[in-house]
Amino acid sequence: MKTNRILTYSFVSLICLELFVIILSWMISTLRPDLSVNSLMGSDGVRWLFATSVSNVISEPLAWLLLLSVGLGLLVKSGLLSFGKNRDDVRKPFLFQHKLALRIVFGEMVIVMVMMFLLTCLPHAVLANVNGDLFPGPFSKSIVSTLTATVAVCSISYGVICGTFGNITSIFNAIVWGIRCVAPLIPVLMMFLEVYETVKYAFNL
């Protein structure tokens, strides 16, 4: 409840900040036309607001949040995080399955690390940019998606072997649960991205 209240206030504050930036850009461009400020209440500014209303918010940070929420849902619902926290785990009749699942997860992580080493550290690495650097480049842009895919594969493997994921529906429900957990952050992030792009346009940053 407290978290939702904080997010609500943050969302409203960002809306107010957006309006403030729009009015401020108009005032500065009117009073100081010599300054390089784009008025968001002029014809060009209004066209920009309407033309970029979708592209401003549908960007990489929003995609990262959704990807991480998928990994979160699978990781939590698979039981991988909770294994070993309860001392009664050692008395479970299916302890062998849990140990087997952990070994498989460990093996999958090793495979991923070896693959990433081959793709990034060898001469003429595939994921390096034209200058041979990792940042910026394909590797830096794929960190979140690679991390999410690794967590998803490990979580699904663990959940299937241990029985927490009995069918495809349970896996899908875990993904939906993760997205539901971060859902309150989505409108706040979208509004933040809109304000950020508005400030960049208005003041030519």
JSON list of C-alpha atoms in Angstrom, two decimals:
[
{"chain": "A", "resi": 1, "resn": "MET", "atom": "CA", "xyz": [0.00, 0.00, 0.00]},
{"chain": "A", "resi": 2, "resn": "LYS", "atom": "CA", "xyz": [2.78, 2.42, 0.91]},
{"chain": "A", "resi": 3, "resn": "THR", "atom": "CA", "xyz": [4.66, 1.57, -2.27]},
{"chain": "A", "resi": 4, "resn": "ASN", "atom": "CA", "xyz": [1.58, 2.23, -4.40]},
{"chain": "A", "resi": 5, "resn": "ARG", "atom": "CA", "xyz": [1.12, 5.58, -2.68]},
{"chain": "A", "resi": 6, "resn": "ILE", "atom": "CA", "xyz": [4.73, 6.55, -3.43]},
{"chain": "A", "resi": 7, "resn": "LEU", "atom": "CA", "xyz": [4.35, 5.51, -7.05]},
{"chain": "A", "resi": 8, "resn": "THR", "atom": "CA", "xyz": [1.08, 7.43, -7.33]},
{"chain": "A", "resi": 9, "resn": "TYR", "atom": "CA", "xyz": [2.69, 10.60, -6.00]},
{"chain": "A", "resi": 10, "resn": "SER", "atom": "CA", "xyz": [5.65, 10.07, -8.32]},
{"chain": "A", "resi": 11, "resn": "PHE", "atom": "CA", "xyz": [3.35, 9.70, -11.32]},
{"chain": "A", "resi": 12, "resn": "VAL", "atom": "CA", "xyz": [1.40, 12.84, -10.47]},
{"chain": "A", "resi": 13, "resn": "SER", "atom": "CA", "xyz": [4.64, 14.77, -9.82]},
{"chain": "A", "resi": 14, "resn": "LEU", "atom": "CA", "xyz": [5.96, 13.76, -13.23]},
{"chain": "A", "resi": 15, "resn": "ILE", "atom": "CA", "xyz": [2.76, 14.96, -14.89]},
{"chain": "A", "resi": 16, "resn": "CYS", "atom": "CA", "xyz": [3.14, 18.31, -13.13]},
{"chain": "A", "resi": 17, "resn": "LEU", "atom": "CA", "xyz": [6.78, 18.46, -14.18]},
{"chain": "A", "resi": 18, "resn": "GLU", "atom": "CA", "xyz": [5.81, 17.80, -17.80]},
{"chain": "A", "resi": 19, "resn": "LEU", "atom": "CA", "xyz": [3.33, 20.69, -17.71]},
{"chain": "A", "resi": 20, "resn": "PHE", "atom": "CA", "xyz": [5.94, 22.91, -16.06]},
{"chain": "A", "resi": 21, "resn": "VAL", "atom": "CA", "xyz": [8.49, 22.16, -18.78]},
{"chain": "A", "resi": 22, "resn": "ILE", "atom": "CA", "xyz": [5.93, 22.93, -21.49]},
{"chain": "A", "resi": 23, "resn": "ILE", "atom": "CA", "xyz": [5.03, 26.29, -19.93]},
{"chain": "A", "resi": 24, "resn": "LEU", "atom": "CA", "xyz": [8.66, 27.12, -19.14]},
{"chain": "A", "resi": 25, "resn": "SER", "atom": "CA", "xyz": [9.78, 26.43, -22.70]},
{"chain": "A", "resi": 26, "resn": "TRP", "atom": "CA", "xyz": [7.06, 28.76, -24.01]},
{"chain": "A", "resi": 27, "resn": "MET", "atom": "CA", "xyz": [7.97, 31.53, -21.55]},
{"chain": "A", "resi": 28, "resn": "ILE", "atom": "CA", "xyz": [11.71, 31.36, -22.29]},
{"chain": "A", "resi": 29, "resn": "SER", "atom": "CA", "xyz": [11.23, 31.24, -26.05]},
{"chain": "A", "resi": 30, "resn": "THR", "atom": "CA", "xyz": [8.91, 34.26, -25.81]},
{"chain": "A", "resi": 31, "resn": "LEU", "atom": "CA", "xyz": [10.97, 36.38, -23.41]},
{"chain": "A", "resi": 32, "resn": "ARG", "atom": "CA", "xyz": [14.39, 35.34, -24.70]},
{"chain": "A", "resi": 33, "resn": "PRO", "atom": "CA", "xyz": [14.08, 34.41, -28.37]},
{"chain": "A", "resi": 34, "resn": "ASP", "atom": "CA", "xyz": [17.87, 34.62, -28.65]},
{"chain": "A", "resi": 35, "resn": "LEU", "atom": "CA", "xyz": [18.20, 31.48, -26.56]},
{"chain": "A", "resi": 36, "resn": "SER", "atom": "CA", "xyz": [18.07, 28.10, -28.28]},
{"chain": "A", "resi": 37, "resn": "VAL", "atom": "CA", "xyz": [14.84, 26.90, -26.69]},
{"chain": "A", "resi": 38, "resn": "ASN", "atom": "CA", "xyz": [12.02, 25.15, -28.54]},
{"chain": "A", "resi": 39, "resn": "SER", "atom": "CA", "xyz": [8.59, 26.24, -27.42]},
{"chain": "A", "resi": 40, "resn": "LEU", "atom": "CA", "xyz": [6.34, 23.27, -26.80]},
{"chain": "A", "resi": 41, "resn": "MET", "atom": "CA", "xyz": [3.30, 25.49, -27.16]},
{"chain": "A", "resi": 42, "resn": "GLY", "atom": "CA", "xyz": [4.26, 26.64, -30.64]},
{"chain": "A", "resi": 43, "resn": "SER", "atom": "CA", "xyz": [3.25, 24.88, -33.83]},
{"chain": "A", "resi": 44, "resn": "ASP", "atom": "CA", "xyz": [6.49, 22.90, -34.07]},
{"chain": "A", "resi": 45, "resn": "GLY", "atom": "CA", "xyz": [6.34, 21.95, -30.41]},
{"chain": "A", "resi": 46, "resn": "VAL", "atom": "CA", "xyz": [2.74, 20.76, -30.60]},
{"chain": "A", "resi": 47, "resn": "ARG", "atom": "CA", "xyz": [3.55, 18.71, -33.70]},
{"chain": "A", "resi": 48, "resn": "TRP", "atom": "CA", "xyz": [6.51, 17.18, -31.87]},
{"chain": "A", "resi": 49, "resn": "LEU", "atom": "CA", "xyz": [4.39, 16.30, -28.81]},
{"chain": "A", "resi": 50, "resn": "PHE", "atom": "CA", "xyz": [1.81, 14.51, -30.94]},
{"chain": "A", "resi": 51, "resn": "ALA", "atom": "CA", "xyz": [4.26, 12.86, -33.35]},
{"chain": "A", "resi": 52, "resn": "THR", "atom": "CA", "xyz": [6.49, 11.42, -30.61]},
{"chain": "A", "resi": 53, "resn": "SER", "atom": "CA", "xyz": [3.84, 10.57, -28.02]},
{"chain": "A", "resi": 54, "resn": "VAL", "atom": "CA", "xyz": [4.40, 6.84, -28.62]},
{"chain": "A", "resi": 55, "resn": "SER", "atom": "CA", "xyz": [8.09, 6.69, -29.55]},
{"chain": "A", "resi": 56, "resn": "ASN", "atom": "CA", "xyz": [9.07, 8.62, -26.41]},
{"chain": "A", "resi": 57, "resn": "VAL", "atom": "CA", "xyz": [7.74, 5.99, -24.04]},
{"chain": "A", "resi": 58, "resn": "ILE", "atom": "CA", "xyz": [8.13, 2.80, -26.09]},
{"chain": "A", "resi": 59, "resn": "SER", "atom": "CA", "xyz": [11.87, 2.60, -25.67]},
{"chain": "A", "resi": 60, "resn": "GLU", "atom": "CA", "xyz": [14.60, 0.35, -24.32]},
{"chain": "A", "resi": 61, "resn": "PRO", "atom": "CA", "xyz": [14.04, 1.05, -20.58]},
{"chain": "A", "resi": 62, "resn": "LEU", "atom": "CA", "xyz": [10.42, -0.07, -20.84]},
{"chain": "A", "resi": 63, "resn": "ALA", "atom": "CA", "xyz": [11.45, -3.21, -22.73]},
{"chain": "A", "resi": 64, "resn": "TRP", "atom": "CA", "xyz": [14.13, -3.90, -20.10]},
{"chain": "A", "resi": 65, "resn": "LEU", "atom": "CA", "xyz": [11.56, -3.62, -17.32]},
{"chain": "A", "resi": 66, "resn": "LEU", "atom": "CA", "xyz": [9.21, -6.07, -19.02]},
{"chain": "A", "resi": 67, "resn": "LEU", "atom": "CA", "xyz": [12.04, -8.52, -19.73]},
{"chain": "A", "resi": 68, "resn": "LEU", "atom": "CA", "xyz": [13.26, -8.39, -16.13]},
{"chain": "A", "resi": 69, "resn": "SER", "atom": "CA", "xyz": [9.71, -8.93, -14.89]},
{"chain": "A", "resi": 70, "resn": "VAL", "atom": "CA", "xyz": [9.52, -12.14, -16.94]},
{"chain": "A", "resi": 71, "resn": "GLY", "atom": "CA", "xyz": [12.74, -13.39, -15.38]},
{"chain": "A", "resi": 72, "resn": "LEU", "atom": "CA", "xyz": [11.54, -12.38, -11.94]},
{"chain": "A", "resi": 73, "resn": "GLY", "atom": "CA", "xyz": [8.29, -14.29, -12.25]},
{"chain": "A", "resi": 74, "resn": "LEU", "atom": "CA", "xyz": [9.97, -17.46, -13.45]},
{"chain": "A", "resi": 75, "resn": "LEU", "atom": "CA", "xyz": [12.75, -17.25, -10.85]},
{"chain": "A", "resi": 76, "resn": "VAL", "atom": "CA", "xyz": [10.39, -16.80, -7.91]},
{"chain": "A", "resi": 77, "resn": "LYS", "atom": "CA", "xyz": [7.67, -19.22, -8.96]},
{"chain": "A", "resi": 78, "resn": "SER", "atom": "CA", "xyz": [10.10, -21.98, -9.88]},
{"chain": "A", "resi": 79, "resn": "GLY", "atom": "CA", "xyz": [11.17, -22.20, -6.24]},
{"chain": "A", "resi": 80, "resn": "LEU", "atom": "CA", "xyz": [14.83, -21.74, -7.12]},
{"chain": "A", "resi": 81, "resn": "LEU", "atom": "CA", "xyz": [15.19, -18.77, -4.77]},
{"chain": "A", "resi": 82, "resn": "SER", "atom": "CA", "xyz": [13.46, -20.43, -1.85]},
{"chain": "A", "resi": 83, "resn": "PHE", "atom": "CA", "xyz": [15.30, -23.76, -1.93]},
{"chain": "A", "resi": 84, "resn": "GLY", "atom": "CA", "xyz": [17.40, -24.27, 1.19]},
{"chain": "A", "resi": 85, "resn": "LYS", "atom": "CA", "xyz": [15.76, -21.51, 3.22]},
{"chain": "A", "resi": 86, "resn": "ASN", "atom": "CA", "xyz": [13.51, -23.95, 5.00]},
{"chain": "A", "resi": 87, "resn": "ARG", "atom": "CA", "xyz": [15.34, -26.49, 7.14]},
{"chain": "A", "resi": 88, "resn": "ASP", "atom": "CA", "xyz": [12.61, -29.03, 6.39]},
{"chain": "A", "resi": 89, "resn": "ASP", "atom": "CA", "xyz": [13.92, -29.17, 2.81]},
{"chain": "A", "resi": 90, "resn": "VAL", "atom": "CA", "xyz": [16.44, -31.81, 3.89]},
{"chain": "A", "resi": 91, "resn": "ARG", "atom": "CA", "xyz": [13.57, -34.13, 4.88]},
{"chain": "A", "resi": 92, "resn": "LYS", "atom": "CA", "xyz": [11.73, -33.85, 1.59]},
{"chain": "A", "resi": 93, "resn": "PRO", "atom": "CA", "xyz": [11.32, -37.14, -0.25]},
{"chain": "A", "resi": 94, "resn": "PHE", "atom": "CA", "xyz": [12.15, -35.42, -3.53]},
{"chain": "A", "resi": 95, "resn": "LEU", "atom": "CA", "xyz": [15.49, -34.02, -2.36]},
{"chain": "A", "resi": 96, "resn": "PHE", "atom": "CA", "xyz": [17.21, -35.94, -5.16]},
{"chain": "A", "resi": 97, "resn": "GLN", "atom": "CA", "xyz": [15.20, -34.06, -7.77]},
{"chain": "A", "resi": 98, "resn": "HIS", "atom": "CA", "xyz": [16.17, -30.75, -6.17]},
{"chain": "A", "resi": 99, "resn": "LYS", "atom": "CA", "xyz": [19.85, -31.63, -6.16]},
{"chain": "A", "resi": 100, "resn": "LEU", "atom": "CA", "xyz": [19.64, -32.83, -9.75]},
{"chain": "A", "resi": 101, "resn": "ALA", "atom": "CA", "xyz": [17.88, -29.62, -10.74]},
{"chain": "A", "resi": 102, "resn": "LEU", "atom": "CA", "xyz": [20.57, -27.51, -9.06]},
{"chain": "A", "resi": 103, "resn": "ARG", "atom": "CA", "xyz": [23.29, -29.42, -10.91]},
{"chain": "A", "resi": 104, "resn": "ILE", "atom": "CA", "xyz": [21.53, -28.87, -14.22]},
{"chain": "A", "resi": 105, "resn": "VAL", "atom": "CA", "xyz": [21.07, -25.17, -13.47]},
{"chain": "A", "resi": 106, "resn": "PHE", "atom": "CA", "xyz": [24.75, -24.90, -12.63]},
{"chain": "A", "resi": 107, "resn": "GLY", "atom": "CA", "xyz": [25.63, -26.65, -15.88]},
{"chain": "A", "resi": 108, "resn": "GLU", "atom": "CA", "xyz": [23.41, -24.29, -17.87]},
{"chain": "A", "resi": 109, "resn": "MET", "atom": "CA", "xyz": [25.05, -21.28, -16.27]},
{"chain": "A", "resi": 110, "resn": "VAL", "atom": "CA", "xyz": [28.50, -22.64, -17.12]},
{"chain": "A", "resi": 111, "resn": "ILE", "atom": "CA", "xyz": [27.42, -23.16, -20.74]},
{"chain": "A", "resi": 112, "resn": "VAL", "atom": "CA", "xyz": [26.12, -19.58, -20.94]},
{"chain": "A", "resi": 113, "resn": "MET", "atom": "CA", "xyz": [29.33, -18.18, -19.48]},
{"chain": "A", "resi": 114, "resn": "VAL", "atom": "CA", "xyz": [31.44, -20.16, -21.94]},
{"chain": "A", "resi": 115, "resn": "MET", "atom": "CA", "xyz": [29.29, -19.00, -24.85]},
{"chain": "A", "resi": 116, "resn": "MET", "atom": "CA", "xyz": [29.52, -15.36, -23.75]},
{"chain": "A", "resi": 117, "resn": "PHE", "atom": "CA", "xyz": [33.29, -15.72, -23.38]},
{"chain": "A", "resi": 118, "resn": "LEU", "atom": "CA", "xyz": [33.57, -17.07, -26.92]},
{"chain": "A", "resi": 119, "resn": "LEU", "atom": "CA", "xyz": [31.33, -14.30, -28.26]},
{"chain": "A", "resi": 120, "resn": "THR", "atom": "CA", "xyz": [33.04, -11.42, -26.47]},
{"chain": "A", "resi": 121, "resn": "CYS", "atom": "CA", "xyz": [36.62, -12.18, -25.48]},
{"chain": "A", "resi": 122, "resn": "LEU", "atom": "CA", "xyz": [38.16, -13.88, -28.48]},
{"chain": "A", "resi": 123, "resn": "PRO", "atom": "CA", "xyz": [39.85, -11.84, -31.24]},
{"chain": "A", "resi": 124, "resn": "HIS", "atom": "CA", "xyz": [37.27, -10.42, -33.68]},
{"chain": "A", "resi": 125, "resn": "ALA", "atom": "CA", "xyz": [34.54, -11.24, -31.18]},
{"chain": "A", "resi": 126, "resn": "VAL", "atom": "CA", "xyz": [31.08, -11.45, -32.72]},
{"chain": "A", "resi": 127, "resn": "LEU", "atom": "CA", "xyz": [29.43, -9.21, -30.10]},
{"chain": "A", "resi": 128, "resn": "ALA", "atom": "CA", "xyz": [32.10, -6.49, -30.23]},
{"chain": "A", "resi": 129, "resn": "ASN", "atom": "CA", "xyz": [31.56, -3.30, -32.19]},
{"chain": "A", "resi": 130, "resn": "VAL", "atom": "CA", "xyz": [33.56, -2.29, -35.26]},
{"chain": "A", "resi": 131, "resn": "ASN", "atom": "CA", "xyz": [36.33, -0.94, -33.03]},
{"chain": "A", "resi": 132, "resn": "GLY", "atom": "CA", "xyz": [36.58, -4.19, -31.08]},
{"chain": "A", "resi": 133, "resn": "ASP", "atom": "CA", "xyz": [34.99, -2.74, -27.94]},
{"chain": "A", "resi": 134, "resn": "LEU", "atom": "CA", "xyz": [32.05, -4.20, -26.02]},
{"chain": "A", "resi": 135, "resn": "PHE", "atom": "CA", "xyz": [30.66, -0.83, -24.93]},
{"chain": "A", "resi": 136, "resn": "PRO", "atom": "CA", "xyz": [28.77, 0.41, -26.82]},
{"chain": "A", "resi": 137, "resn": "GLY", "atom": "CA", "xyz": [27.92, -2.47, -29.08]},
{"chain": "A", "resi": 138, "resn": "PRO", "atom": "CA", "xyz": [25.75, -5.54, -29.54]},
{"chain": "A", "resi": 139, "resn": "PHE", "atom": "CA", "xyz": [26.95, -6.98, -26.23]},
{"chain": "A", "resi": 140, "resn": "SER", "atom": "CA", "xyz": [25.98, -3.94, -24.15]},
{"chain": "A", "resi": 141, "resn": "LYS", "atom": "CA", "xyz": [22.58, -3.75, -25.86]},
{"chain": "A", "resi": 142, "resn": "SER", "atom": "CA", "xyz": [21.87, -7.42, -25.19]},
{"chain": "A", "resi": 143, "resn": "ILE", "atom": "CA", "xyz": [22.87, -7.62, -21.51]},
{"chain": "A", "resi": 144, "resn": "VAL", "atom": "CA", "xyz": [19.32, -7.44, -20.16]},
{"chain": "A", "resi": 145, "resn": "SER", "atom": "CA", "xyz": [17.86, -9.83, -22.73]},
{"chain": "A", "resi": 146, "resn": "THR", "atom": "CA", "xyz": [20.72, -12.30, -22.24]},
{"chain": "A", "resi": 147, "resn": "LEU", "atom": "CA", "xyz": [20.33, -12.15, -18.47]},
{"chain": "A", "resi": 148, "resn": "THR", "atom": "CA", "xyz": [16.58, -12.66, -18.74]},
{"chain": "A", "resi": 149, "resn": "ALA", "atom": "CA", "xyz": [16.97, -15.59, -21.12]},
{"chain": "A", "resi": 150, "resn": "THR", "atom": "CA", "xyz": [19.53, -17.23, -18.83]},
{"chain": "A", "resi": 151, "resn": "VAL", "atom": "CA", "xyz": [17.33, -16.80, -15.75]},
{"chain": "A", "resi": 152, "resn": "ALA", "atom": "CA", "xyz": [14.31, -18.06, -17.69]},
{"chain": "A", "resi": 153, "resn": "VAL", "atom": "CA", "xyz": [16.04, -21.22, -18.92]},
{"chain": "A", "resi": 154, "resn": "CYS", "atom": "CA", "xyz": [17.52, -22.02, -15.50]},
{"chain": "A", "resi": 155, "resn": "SER", "atom": "CA", "xyz": [14.25, -21.36, -13.70]},
{"chain": "A", "resi": 156, "resn": "ILE", "atom": "CA", "xyz": [12.17, -23.41, -16.10]},
{"chain": "A", "resi": 157, "resn": "SER", "atom": "CA", "xyz": [14.64, -26.30, -15.91]},
{"chain": "A", "resi": 158, "resn": "TYR", "atom": "CA", "xyz": [14.58, -26.22, -12.12]},
{"chain": "A", "resi": 159, "resn": "GLY", "atom": "CA", "xyz": [10.82, -25.88, -11.95]},
{"chain": "A", "resi": 160, "resn": "VAL", "atom": "CA", "xyz": [10.13, -28.71, -14.38]},
{"chain": "A", "resi": 161, "resn": "ILE", "atom": "CA", "xyz": [12.49, -31.14, -12.64]},
{"chain": "A", "resi": 162, "resn": "CYS", "atom": "CA", "xyz": [11.24, -30.26, -9.15]},
{"chain": "A", "resi": 163, "resn": "GLY", "atom": "CA", "xyz": [7.58, -30.25, -10.16]},
{"chain": "A", "resi": 164, "resn": "THR", "atom": "CA", "xyz": [6.78, -26.60, -9.44]},
{"chain": "A", "resi": 165, "resn": "PHE", "atom": "CA", "xyz": [6.16, -26.19, -13.16]},
{"chain": "A", "resi": 166, "resn": "GLY", "atom": "CA", "xyz": [3.84, -29.04, -14.01]},
{"chain": "A", "resi": 167, "resn": "ASN", "atom": "CA", "xyz": [2.74, -27.78, -17.41]},
{"chain": "A", "resi": 168, "resn": "ILE", "atom": "CA", "xyz": [3.07, -24.90, -19.86]},
{"chain": "A", "resi": 169, "resn": "THR", "atom": "CA", "xyz": [0.21, -23.06, -18.18]},
{"chain": "A", "resi": 170, "resn": "SER", "atom": "CA", "xyz": [2.09, -22.87, -14.89]},
{"chain": "A", "resi": 171, "resn": "ILE", "atom": "CA", "xyz": [5.10, -21.41, -16.68]},
{"chain": "A", "resi": 172, "resn": "PHE", "atom": "CA", "xyz": [2.90, -18.85, -18.41]},
{"chain": "A", "resi": 173, "resn": "ASN", "atom": "CA", "xyz": [1.23, -17.98, -15.10]},
{"chain": "A", "resi": 174, "resn": "ALA", "atom": "CA", "xyz": [4.66, -17.38, -13.57]},
{"chain": "A", "resi": 175, "resn": "ILE", "atom": "CA", "xyz": [5.49, -14.94, -16.38]},
{"chain": "A", "resi": 176, "resn": "VAL", "atom": "CA", "xyz": [2.17, -13.13, -15.87]},
{"chain": "A", "resi": 177, "resn": "TRP", "atom": "CA", "xyz": [2.81, -12.97, -12.11]},
{"chain": "A", "resi": 178, "resn": "GLY", "atom": "CA", "xyz": [6.17, -11.32, -12.70]},
{"chain": "A", "resi": 179, "resn": "ILE", "atom": "CA", "xyz": [4.69, -8.74, -15.05]},
{"chain": "A", "resi": 180, "resn": "ARG", "atom": "CA", "xyz": [1.91, -8.08, -12.53]},
{"chain": "A", "resi": 181, "resn": "CYS", "atom": "CA", "xyz": [4.50, -7.42, -9.83]},
{"chain": "A", "resi": 182, "resn": "VAL", "atom": "CA", "xyz": [6.18, -4.64, -11.80]},
{"chain": "A", "resi": 183, "resn": "ALA", "atom": "CA", "xyz": [2.98, -3.31, -13.39]},
{"chain": "A", "resi": 184, "resn": "PRO", "atom": "CA", "xyz": [2.74, -0.30, -11.01]},
{"chain": "A", "resi": 185, "resn": "LEU", "atom": "CA", "xyz": [6.19, 0.81, -12.19]},
{"chain": "A", "resi": 186, "resn": "ILE", "atom": "CA", "xyz": [5.19, 0.89, -15.87]},
{"chain": "A", "resi": 187, "resn": "PRO", "atom": "CA", "xyz": [3.12, 4.13, -15.91]},
{"chain": "A", "resi": 188, "resn": "VAL", "atom": "CA", "xyz": [5.72, 5.88, -13.74]},
{"chain": "A", "resi": 189, "resn": "LEU", "atom": "CA", "xyz": [8.52, 4.83, -16.06]},
{"chain": "A", "resi": 190, "resn": "MET", "atom": "CA", "xyz": [6.54, 5.84, -19.14]},
{"chain": "A", "resi": 191, "resn": "MET", "atom": "CA", "xyz": [5.85, 9.28, -17.70]},
{"chain": "A", "resi": 192, "resn": "PHE", "atom": "CA", "xyz": [9.50, 9.67, -16.71]},
{"chain": "A", "resi": 193, "resn": "LEU", "atom": "CA", "xyz": [10.60, 8.85, -20.25]},
{"chain": "A", "resi": 194, "resn": "GLU", "atom": "CA", "xyz": [8.14, 11.38, -21.65]},
{"chain": "A", "resi": 195, "resn": "VAL", "atom": "CA", "xyz": [9.45, 14.11, -19.36]},
{"chain": "A", "resi": 196, "resn": "TYR", "atom": "CA", "xyz": [13.04, 13.19, -20.20]},
{"chain": "A", "resi": 197, "resn": "GLU", "atom": "CA", "xyz": [12.45, 13.41, -23.96]},
{"chain": "A", "resi": 198, "resn": "THR", "atom": "CA", "xyz": [10.47, 16.62, -23.55]},
{"chain": "A", "resi": 199, "resn": "VAL", "atom": "CA", "xyz": [13.31, 18.30, -21.67]},
{"chain": "A", "resi": 200, "resn": "LYS", "atom": "CA", "xyz": [15.79, 17.14, -24.33]},
{"chain": "A", "resi": 201, "resn": "TYR", "atom": "CA", "xyz": [13.67, 18.59, -27.13]},
{"chain": "A", "resi": 202, "resn": "ALA", "atom": "CA", "xyz": [12.78, 21.84, -25.40]},
{"chain": "A", "resi": 203, "resn": "PHE", "atom": "CA", "xyz": [16.32, 22.73, -24.38]},
{"chain": "A", "resi": 204, "resn": "ASN", "atom": "CA", "xyz": [18.20, 21.03, -27.24]},
{"chain": "A", "resi": 205, "resn": "LEU", "atom": "CA", "xyz": [20.11, 18.68, -24.96]}
]
